[in-house]
mmCIF file of C-alpha atoms and ligand atoms in Angstrom:
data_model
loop_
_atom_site.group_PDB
_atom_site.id
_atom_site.type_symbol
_atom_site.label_atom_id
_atom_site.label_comp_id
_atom_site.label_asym_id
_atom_site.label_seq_id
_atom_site.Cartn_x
_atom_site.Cartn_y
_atom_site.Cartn_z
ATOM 1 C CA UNK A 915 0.000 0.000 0.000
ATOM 2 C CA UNK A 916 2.716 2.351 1.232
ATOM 3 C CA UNK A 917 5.604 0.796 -1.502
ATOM 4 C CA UNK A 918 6.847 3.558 -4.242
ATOM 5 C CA UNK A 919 5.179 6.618 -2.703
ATOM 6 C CA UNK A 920 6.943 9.585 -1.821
ATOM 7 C CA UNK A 921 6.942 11.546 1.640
ATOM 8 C CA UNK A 922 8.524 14.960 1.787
ATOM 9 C CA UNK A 923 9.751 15.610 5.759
ATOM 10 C CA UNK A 924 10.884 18.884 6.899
ATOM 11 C CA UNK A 925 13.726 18.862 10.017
ATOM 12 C CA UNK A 926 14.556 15.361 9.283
ATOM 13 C CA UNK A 927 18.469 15.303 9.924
ATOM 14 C CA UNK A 928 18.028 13.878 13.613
ATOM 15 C CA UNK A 929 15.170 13.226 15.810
ATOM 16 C CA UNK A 930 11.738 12.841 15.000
ATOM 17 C CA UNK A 931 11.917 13.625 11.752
ATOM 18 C CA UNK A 932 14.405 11.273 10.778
ATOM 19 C CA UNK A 933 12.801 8.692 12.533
ATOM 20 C CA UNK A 934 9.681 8.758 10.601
ATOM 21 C CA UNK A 935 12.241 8.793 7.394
ATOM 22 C CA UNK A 936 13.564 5.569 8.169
ATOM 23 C CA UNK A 937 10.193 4.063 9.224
ATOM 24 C CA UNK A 938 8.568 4.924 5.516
ATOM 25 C CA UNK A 939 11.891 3.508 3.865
ATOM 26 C CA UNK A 940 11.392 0.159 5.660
ATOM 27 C CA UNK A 941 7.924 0.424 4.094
ATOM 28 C CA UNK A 942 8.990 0.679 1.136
ATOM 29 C CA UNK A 943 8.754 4.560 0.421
ATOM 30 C CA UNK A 944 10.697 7.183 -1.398
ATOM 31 C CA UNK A 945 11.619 9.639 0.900
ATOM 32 C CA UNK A 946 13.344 13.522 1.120
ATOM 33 C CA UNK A 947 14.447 15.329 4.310
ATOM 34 C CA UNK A 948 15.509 18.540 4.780
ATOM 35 C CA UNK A 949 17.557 20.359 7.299
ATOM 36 C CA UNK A 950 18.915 23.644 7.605
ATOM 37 C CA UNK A 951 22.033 22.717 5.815
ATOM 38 C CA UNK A 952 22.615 20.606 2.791
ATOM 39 C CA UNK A 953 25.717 19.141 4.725
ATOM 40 C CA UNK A 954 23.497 18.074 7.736
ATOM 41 C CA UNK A 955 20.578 16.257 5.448
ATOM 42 C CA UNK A 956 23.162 14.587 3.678
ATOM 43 C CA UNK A 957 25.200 13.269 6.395
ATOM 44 C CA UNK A 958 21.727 12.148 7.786
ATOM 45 C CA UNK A 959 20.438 10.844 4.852
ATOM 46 C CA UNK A 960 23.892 9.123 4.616
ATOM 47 C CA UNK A 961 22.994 6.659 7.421
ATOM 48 C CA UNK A 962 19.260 5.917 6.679
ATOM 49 C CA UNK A 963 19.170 2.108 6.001
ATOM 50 C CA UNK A 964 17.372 1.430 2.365
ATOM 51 C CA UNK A 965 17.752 2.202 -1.111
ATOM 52 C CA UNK A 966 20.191 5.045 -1.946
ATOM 53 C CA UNK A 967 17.612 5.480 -5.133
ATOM 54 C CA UNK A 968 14.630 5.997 -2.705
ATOM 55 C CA UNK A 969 16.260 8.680 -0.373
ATOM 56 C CA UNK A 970 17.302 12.601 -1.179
ATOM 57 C CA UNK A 971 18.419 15.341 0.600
ATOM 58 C CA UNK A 972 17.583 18.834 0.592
ATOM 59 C CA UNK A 973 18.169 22.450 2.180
ATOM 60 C CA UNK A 974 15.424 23.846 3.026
ATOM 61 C CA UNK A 975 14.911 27.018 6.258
ATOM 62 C CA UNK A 976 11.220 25.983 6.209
ATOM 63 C CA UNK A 977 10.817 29.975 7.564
ATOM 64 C CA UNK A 978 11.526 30.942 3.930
ATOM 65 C CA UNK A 979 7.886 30.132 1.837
ATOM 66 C CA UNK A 980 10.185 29.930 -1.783
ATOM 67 C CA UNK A 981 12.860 27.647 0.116
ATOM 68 C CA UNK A 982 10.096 25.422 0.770
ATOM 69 C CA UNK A 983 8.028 25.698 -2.554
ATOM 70 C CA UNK A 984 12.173 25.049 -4.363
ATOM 71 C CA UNK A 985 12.489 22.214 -2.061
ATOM 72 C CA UNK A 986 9.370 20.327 -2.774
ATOM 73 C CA UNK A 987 9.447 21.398 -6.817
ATOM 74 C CA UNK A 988 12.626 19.194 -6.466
ATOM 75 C CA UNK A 989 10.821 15.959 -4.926
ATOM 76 C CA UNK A 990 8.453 16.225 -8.011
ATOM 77 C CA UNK A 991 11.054 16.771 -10.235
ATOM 78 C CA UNK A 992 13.663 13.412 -8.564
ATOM 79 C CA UNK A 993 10.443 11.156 -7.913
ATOM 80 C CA UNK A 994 8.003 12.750 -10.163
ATOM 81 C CA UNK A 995 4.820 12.882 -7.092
ATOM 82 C CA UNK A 996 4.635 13.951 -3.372
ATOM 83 C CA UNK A 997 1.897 11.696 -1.600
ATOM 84 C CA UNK A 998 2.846 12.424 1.946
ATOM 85 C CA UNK A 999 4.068 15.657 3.209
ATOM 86 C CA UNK A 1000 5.516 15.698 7.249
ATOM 87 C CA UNK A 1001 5.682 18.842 8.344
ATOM 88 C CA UNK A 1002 8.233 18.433 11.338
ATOM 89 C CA UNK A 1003 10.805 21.146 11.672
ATOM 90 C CA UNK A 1004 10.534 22.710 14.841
ATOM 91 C CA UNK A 1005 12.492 24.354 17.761
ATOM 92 C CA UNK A 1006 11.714 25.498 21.432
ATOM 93 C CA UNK A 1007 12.767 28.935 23.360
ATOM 94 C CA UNK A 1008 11.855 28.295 26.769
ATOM 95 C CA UNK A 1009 12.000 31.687 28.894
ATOM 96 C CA UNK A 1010 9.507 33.706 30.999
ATOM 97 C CA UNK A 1011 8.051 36.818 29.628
ATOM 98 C CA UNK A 1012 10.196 38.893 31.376
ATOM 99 C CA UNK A 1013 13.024 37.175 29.316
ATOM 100 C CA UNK A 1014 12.321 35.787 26.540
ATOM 101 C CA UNK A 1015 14.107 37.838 23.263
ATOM 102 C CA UNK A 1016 12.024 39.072 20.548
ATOM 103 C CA UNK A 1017 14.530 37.412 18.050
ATOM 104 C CA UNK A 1018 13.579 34.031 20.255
ATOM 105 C CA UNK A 1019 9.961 34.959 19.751
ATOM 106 C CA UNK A 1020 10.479 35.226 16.353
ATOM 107 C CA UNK A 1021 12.221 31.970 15.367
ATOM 108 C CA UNK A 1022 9.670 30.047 17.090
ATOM 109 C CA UNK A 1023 7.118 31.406 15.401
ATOM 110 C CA UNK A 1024 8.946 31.682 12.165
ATOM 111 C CA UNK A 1025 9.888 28.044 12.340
ATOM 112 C CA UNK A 1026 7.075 26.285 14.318
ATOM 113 C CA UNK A 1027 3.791 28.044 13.101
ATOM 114 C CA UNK A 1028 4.675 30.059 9.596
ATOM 115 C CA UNK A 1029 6.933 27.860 8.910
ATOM 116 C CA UNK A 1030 4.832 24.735 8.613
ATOM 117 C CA UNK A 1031 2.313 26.974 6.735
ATOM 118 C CA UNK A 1032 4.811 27.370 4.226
ATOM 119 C CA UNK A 1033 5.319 23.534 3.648
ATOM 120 C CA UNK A 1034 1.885 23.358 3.545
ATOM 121 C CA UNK A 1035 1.217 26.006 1.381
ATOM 122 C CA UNK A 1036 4.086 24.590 -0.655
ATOM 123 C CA UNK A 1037 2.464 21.023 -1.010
ATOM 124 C CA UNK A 1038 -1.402 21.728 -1.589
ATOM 125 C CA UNK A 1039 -0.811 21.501 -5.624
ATOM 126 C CA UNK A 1040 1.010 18.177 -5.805
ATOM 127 C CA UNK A 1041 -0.988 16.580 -3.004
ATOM 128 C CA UNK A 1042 -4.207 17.434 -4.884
ATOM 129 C CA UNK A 1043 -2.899 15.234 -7.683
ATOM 130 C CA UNK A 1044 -2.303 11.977 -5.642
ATOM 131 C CA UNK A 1045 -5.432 12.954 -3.329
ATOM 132 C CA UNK A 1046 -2.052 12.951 -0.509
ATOM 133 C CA UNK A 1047 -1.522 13.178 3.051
ATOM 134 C CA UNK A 1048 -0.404 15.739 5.624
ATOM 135 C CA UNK A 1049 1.039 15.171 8.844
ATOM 136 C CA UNK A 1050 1.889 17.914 10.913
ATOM 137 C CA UNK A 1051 4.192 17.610 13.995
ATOM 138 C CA UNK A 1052 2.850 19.918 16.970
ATOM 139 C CA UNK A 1053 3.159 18.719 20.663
ATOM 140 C CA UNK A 1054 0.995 17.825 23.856
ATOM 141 C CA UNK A 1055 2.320 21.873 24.235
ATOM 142 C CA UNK A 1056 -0.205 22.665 21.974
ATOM 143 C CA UNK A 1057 -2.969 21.415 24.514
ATOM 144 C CA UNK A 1058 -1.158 22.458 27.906
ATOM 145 C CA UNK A 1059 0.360 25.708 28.811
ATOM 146 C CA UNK A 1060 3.099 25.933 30.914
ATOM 147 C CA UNK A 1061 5.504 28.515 32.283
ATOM 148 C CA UNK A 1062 8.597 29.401 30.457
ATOM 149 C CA UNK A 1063 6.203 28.396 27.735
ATOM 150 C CA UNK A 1064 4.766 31.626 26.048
ATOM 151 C CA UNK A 1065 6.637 31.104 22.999
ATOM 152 C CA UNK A 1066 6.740 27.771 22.403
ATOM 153 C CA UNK A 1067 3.010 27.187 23.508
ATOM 154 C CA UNK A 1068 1.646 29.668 21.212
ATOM 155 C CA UNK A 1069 3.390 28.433 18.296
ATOM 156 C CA UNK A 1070 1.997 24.627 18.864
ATOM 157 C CA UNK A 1071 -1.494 25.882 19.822
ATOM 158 C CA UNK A 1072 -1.881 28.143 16.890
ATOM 159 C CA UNK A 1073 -0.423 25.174 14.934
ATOM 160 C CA UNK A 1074 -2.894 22.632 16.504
ATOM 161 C CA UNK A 1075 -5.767 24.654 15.296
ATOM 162 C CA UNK A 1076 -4.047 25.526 11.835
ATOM 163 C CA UNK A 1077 -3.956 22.382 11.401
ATOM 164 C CA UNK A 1078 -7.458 21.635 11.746
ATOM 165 C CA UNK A 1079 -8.972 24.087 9.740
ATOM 166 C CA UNK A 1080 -6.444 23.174 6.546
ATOM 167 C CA UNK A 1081 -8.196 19.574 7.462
ATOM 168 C CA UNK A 1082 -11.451 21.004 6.691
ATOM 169 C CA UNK A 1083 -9.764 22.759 3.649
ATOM 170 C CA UNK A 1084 -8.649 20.162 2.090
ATOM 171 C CA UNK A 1085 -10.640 17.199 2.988
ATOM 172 C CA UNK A 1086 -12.859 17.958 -0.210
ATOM 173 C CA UNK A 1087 -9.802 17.309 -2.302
ATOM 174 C CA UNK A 1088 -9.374 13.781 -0.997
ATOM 175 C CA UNK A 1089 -6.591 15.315 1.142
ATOM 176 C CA UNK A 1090 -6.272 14.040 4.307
ATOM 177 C CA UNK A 1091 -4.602 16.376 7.165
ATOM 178 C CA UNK A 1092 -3.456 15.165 10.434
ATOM 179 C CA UNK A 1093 -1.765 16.663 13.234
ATOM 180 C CA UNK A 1094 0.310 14.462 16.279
ATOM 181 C CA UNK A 1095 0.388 15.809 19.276
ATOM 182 C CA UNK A 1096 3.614 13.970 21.395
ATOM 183 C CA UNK A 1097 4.683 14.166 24.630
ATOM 184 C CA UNK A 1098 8.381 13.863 25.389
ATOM 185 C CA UNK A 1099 10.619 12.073 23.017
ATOM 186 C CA UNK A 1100 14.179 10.938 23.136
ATOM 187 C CA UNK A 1101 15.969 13.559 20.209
ATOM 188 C CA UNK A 1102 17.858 16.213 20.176
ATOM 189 C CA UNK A 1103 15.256 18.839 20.764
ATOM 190 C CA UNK A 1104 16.512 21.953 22.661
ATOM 191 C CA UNK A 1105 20.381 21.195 22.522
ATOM 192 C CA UNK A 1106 19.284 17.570 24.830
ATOM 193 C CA UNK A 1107 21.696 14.883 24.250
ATOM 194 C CA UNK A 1108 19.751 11.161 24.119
ATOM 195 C CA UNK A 1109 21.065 9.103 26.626
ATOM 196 C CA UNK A 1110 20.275 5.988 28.406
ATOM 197 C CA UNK A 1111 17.851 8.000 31.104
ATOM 198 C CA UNK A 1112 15.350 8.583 28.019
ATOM 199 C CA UNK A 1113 14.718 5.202 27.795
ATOM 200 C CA UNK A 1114 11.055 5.823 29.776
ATOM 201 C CA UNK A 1115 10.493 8.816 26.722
ATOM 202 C CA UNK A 1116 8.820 7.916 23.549
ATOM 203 C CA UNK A 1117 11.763 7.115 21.082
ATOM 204 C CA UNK A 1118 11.388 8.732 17.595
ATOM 205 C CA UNK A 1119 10.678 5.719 15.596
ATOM 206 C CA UNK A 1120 7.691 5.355 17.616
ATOM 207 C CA UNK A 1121 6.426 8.436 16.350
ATOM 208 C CA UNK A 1122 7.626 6.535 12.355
ATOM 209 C CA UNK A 1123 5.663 3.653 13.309
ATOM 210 C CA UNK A 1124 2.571 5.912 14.026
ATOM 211 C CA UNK A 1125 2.915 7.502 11.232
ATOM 212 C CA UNK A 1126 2.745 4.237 9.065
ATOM 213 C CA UNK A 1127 -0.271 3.185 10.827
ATOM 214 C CA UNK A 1128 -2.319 6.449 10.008
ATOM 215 C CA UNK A 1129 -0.898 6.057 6.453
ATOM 216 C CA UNK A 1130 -2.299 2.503 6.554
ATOM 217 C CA UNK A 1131 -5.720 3.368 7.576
ATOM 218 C CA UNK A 1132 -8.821 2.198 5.396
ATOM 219 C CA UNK A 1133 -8.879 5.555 3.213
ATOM 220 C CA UNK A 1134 -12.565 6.470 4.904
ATOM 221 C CA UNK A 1135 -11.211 7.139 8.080
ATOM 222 C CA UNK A 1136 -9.290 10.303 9.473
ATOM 223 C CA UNK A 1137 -7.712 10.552 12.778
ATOM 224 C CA UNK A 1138 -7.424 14.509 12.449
ATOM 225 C CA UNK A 1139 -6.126 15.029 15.818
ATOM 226 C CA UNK A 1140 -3.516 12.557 18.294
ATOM 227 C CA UNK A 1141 -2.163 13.316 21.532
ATOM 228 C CA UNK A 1142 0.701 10.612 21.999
ATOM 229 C CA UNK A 1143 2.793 10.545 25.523
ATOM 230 C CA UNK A 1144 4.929 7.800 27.191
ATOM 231 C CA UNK A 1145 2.924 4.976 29.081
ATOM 232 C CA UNK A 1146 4.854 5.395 31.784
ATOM 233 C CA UNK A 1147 6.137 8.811 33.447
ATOM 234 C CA UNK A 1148 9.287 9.472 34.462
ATOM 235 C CA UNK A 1149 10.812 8.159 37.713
HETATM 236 N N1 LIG B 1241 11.255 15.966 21.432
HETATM 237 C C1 LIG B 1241 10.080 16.142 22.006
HETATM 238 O O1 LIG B 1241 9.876 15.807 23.188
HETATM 239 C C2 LIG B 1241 8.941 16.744 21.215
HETATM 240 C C3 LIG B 1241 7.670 16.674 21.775
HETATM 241 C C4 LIG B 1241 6.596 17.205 21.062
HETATM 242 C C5 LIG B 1241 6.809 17.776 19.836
HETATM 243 N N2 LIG B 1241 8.064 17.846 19.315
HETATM 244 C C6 LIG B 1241 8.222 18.468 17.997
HETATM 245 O O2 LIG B 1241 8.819 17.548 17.122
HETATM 246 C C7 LIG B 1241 9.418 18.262 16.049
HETATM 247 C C8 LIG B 1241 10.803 17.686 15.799
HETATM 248 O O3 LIG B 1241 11.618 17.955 16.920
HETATM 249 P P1 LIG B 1241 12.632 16.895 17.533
HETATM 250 O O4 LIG B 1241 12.183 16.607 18.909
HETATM 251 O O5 LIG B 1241 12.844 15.787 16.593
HETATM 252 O O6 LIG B 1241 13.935 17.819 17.673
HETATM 253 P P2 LIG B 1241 15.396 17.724 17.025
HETATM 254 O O7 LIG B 1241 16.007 16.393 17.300
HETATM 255 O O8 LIG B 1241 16.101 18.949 17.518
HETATM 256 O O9 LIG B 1241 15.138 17.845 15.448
HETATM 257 C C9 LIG B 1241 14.639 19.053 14.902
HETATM 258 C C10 LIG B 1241 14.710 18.984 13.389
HETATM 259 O O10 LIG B 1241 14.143 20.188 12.842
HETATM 260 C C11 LIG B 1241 15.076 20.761 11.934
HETATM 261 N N3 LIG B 1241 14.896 22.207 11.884
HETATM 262 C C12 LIG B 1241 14.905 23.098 12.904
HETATM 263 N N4 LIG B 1241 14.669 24.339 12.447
HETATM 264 C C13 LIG B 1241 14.507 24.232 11.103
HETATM 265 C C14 LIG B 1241 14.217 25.149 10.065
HETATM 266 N N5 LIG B 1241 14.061 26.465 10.318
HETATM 267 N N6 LIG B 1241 14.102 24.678 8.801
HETATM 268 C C15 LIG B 1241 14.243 23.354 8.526
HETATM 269 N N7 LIG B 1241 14.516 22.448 9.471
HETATM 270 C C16 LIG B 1241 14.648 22.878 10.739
HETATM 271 C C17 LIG B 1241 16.447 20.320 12.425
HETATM 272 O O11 LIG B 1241 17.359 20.311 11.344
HETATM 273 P P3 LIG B 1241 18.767 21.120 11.347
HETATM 274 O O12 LIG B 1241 19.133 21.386 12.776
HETATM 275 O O13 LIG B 1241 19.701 20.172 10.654
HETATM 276 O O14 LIG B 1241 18.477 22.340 10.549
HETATM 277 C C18 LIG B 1241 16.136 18.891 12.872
HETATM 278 O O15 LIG B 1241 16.174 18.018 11.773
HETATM 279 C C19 LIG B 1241 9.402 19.732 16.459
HETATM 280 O O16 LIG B 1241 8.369 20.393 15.770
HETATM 281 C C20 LIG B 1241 9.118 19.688 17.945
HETATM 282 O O17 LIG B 1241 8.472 20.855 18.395
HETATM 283 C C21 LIG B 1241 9.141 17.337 19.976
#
């Protein structure tokens, strides 16, 4: 079902991102990731397991709308479709009001909340042609605030309910939009290191194999909105 289509992931040099790459290679898929820097998706793509063929890597600043729309026009033009577009990239200031830098602000919201508009915005034309799929990657912080949050949290909530309405958009074009909500996972997310004491977090090809199973859903059905968290909280 999954075999020969193409996902486009944005941020997928390390963590989650990459994770879901390697999950839709073992499937079978074509996949592209982006990072920041063309060194840092190719070193990544580098050490994804699967066909060499089936893999490319881009530069893409997913803040920029024409990085985006370049990066995706060369997906069509290496694999000739986009079916499944993972919207991913995403950092985290985490400061109190009273601290928190504009330029901070800024990024967050540049990279977290316009800049997953911009994929999107980027991938509505090819995904109308395979009737594709949209995943975006918010956070259980776009359901719960939390101090030292005010940045972070209103670039997942805003995405949360972006996310939504492009569902609504786009569902009449046999587009199906999705948006997972995790709780803590084991990457790389805010300068962390993984290390042995994340083994009670969600690990990020978790978060792949989730991804398969929405892709592998009977085609009526549309889980629109997940909130995903560890069984088990931290000791
Ligand atoms: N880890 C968690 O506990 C957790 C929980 C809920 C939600 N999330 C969300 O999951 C997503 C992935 O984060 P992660 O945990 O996997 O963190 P990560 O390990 O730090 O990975 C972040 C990825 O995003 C890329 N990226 C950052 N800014 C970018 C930009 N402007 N343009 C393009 N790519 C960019 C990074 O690539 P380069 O550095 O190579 O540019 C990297 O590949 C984020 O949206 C995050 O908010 C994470």
């Amino acid at each position: 079902m999954l075999k020969g289509k193409v996902a486009y992931i944005t941020g997928g040099t390390k963590g989650i991102g990459y994770g879901i790459a390697q999950a839709l290679l073992d499937k079978g898929m074509k996949v592209a990731i982006t990072g920041r820097s063309l060194q840092a998706a190719e070193k990544a793509a580098a050490t994804l397991k699967g066909d060499r063929a089936a893999i490319l890597a881009l530069e893409s600043d997913v803040s920029s709308l024409a990085a985006e729309q370049n990066a995706i026009a060369a997906v069509v033009q290496q694999f000739g479709q986009v079916d499944v577009v993972i919207a991913n990239a995403g950092i985290g200031h985490f400061a109190s009001i009273e601290n928190i830098s504009e330029a901070q602000w800024k990024e967050t919201i540049d990279t977290n909340l316009t800049g997953v508009f911009h994929t999107v915005k980027a991938g509505v034309d090819p995904l109308k042609q395979t009737k594709g799929y949209i995943i975006t990657i918010a956070s259980l912080a776009g359901a719960n605030f939390f101090e030292n949050g005010s940045a972070y949290n209103a670039s997942k909530f805003g995405l949360v309910g972006f996310t939504q309405a492009v569902m609504l958009d786009l569902r009449k074009y046999g587009i199906k939009v999705t948006t997972i909500m995790p709780g803590s996972v084991a990457t790389h997310f805010n300068n962390h290191t993984p290390n042995d004491a994340d083994a009670w977090k969600i690990q990020p090809e978790d978060i792949g194999e989730l991804v398969v199973d929405i892709l592998q859903l009977n085609p009526r059905t549309l889980p629109s909105k997940i909130e995903v968290r560890p069984s088990m909280p931290s000791k």
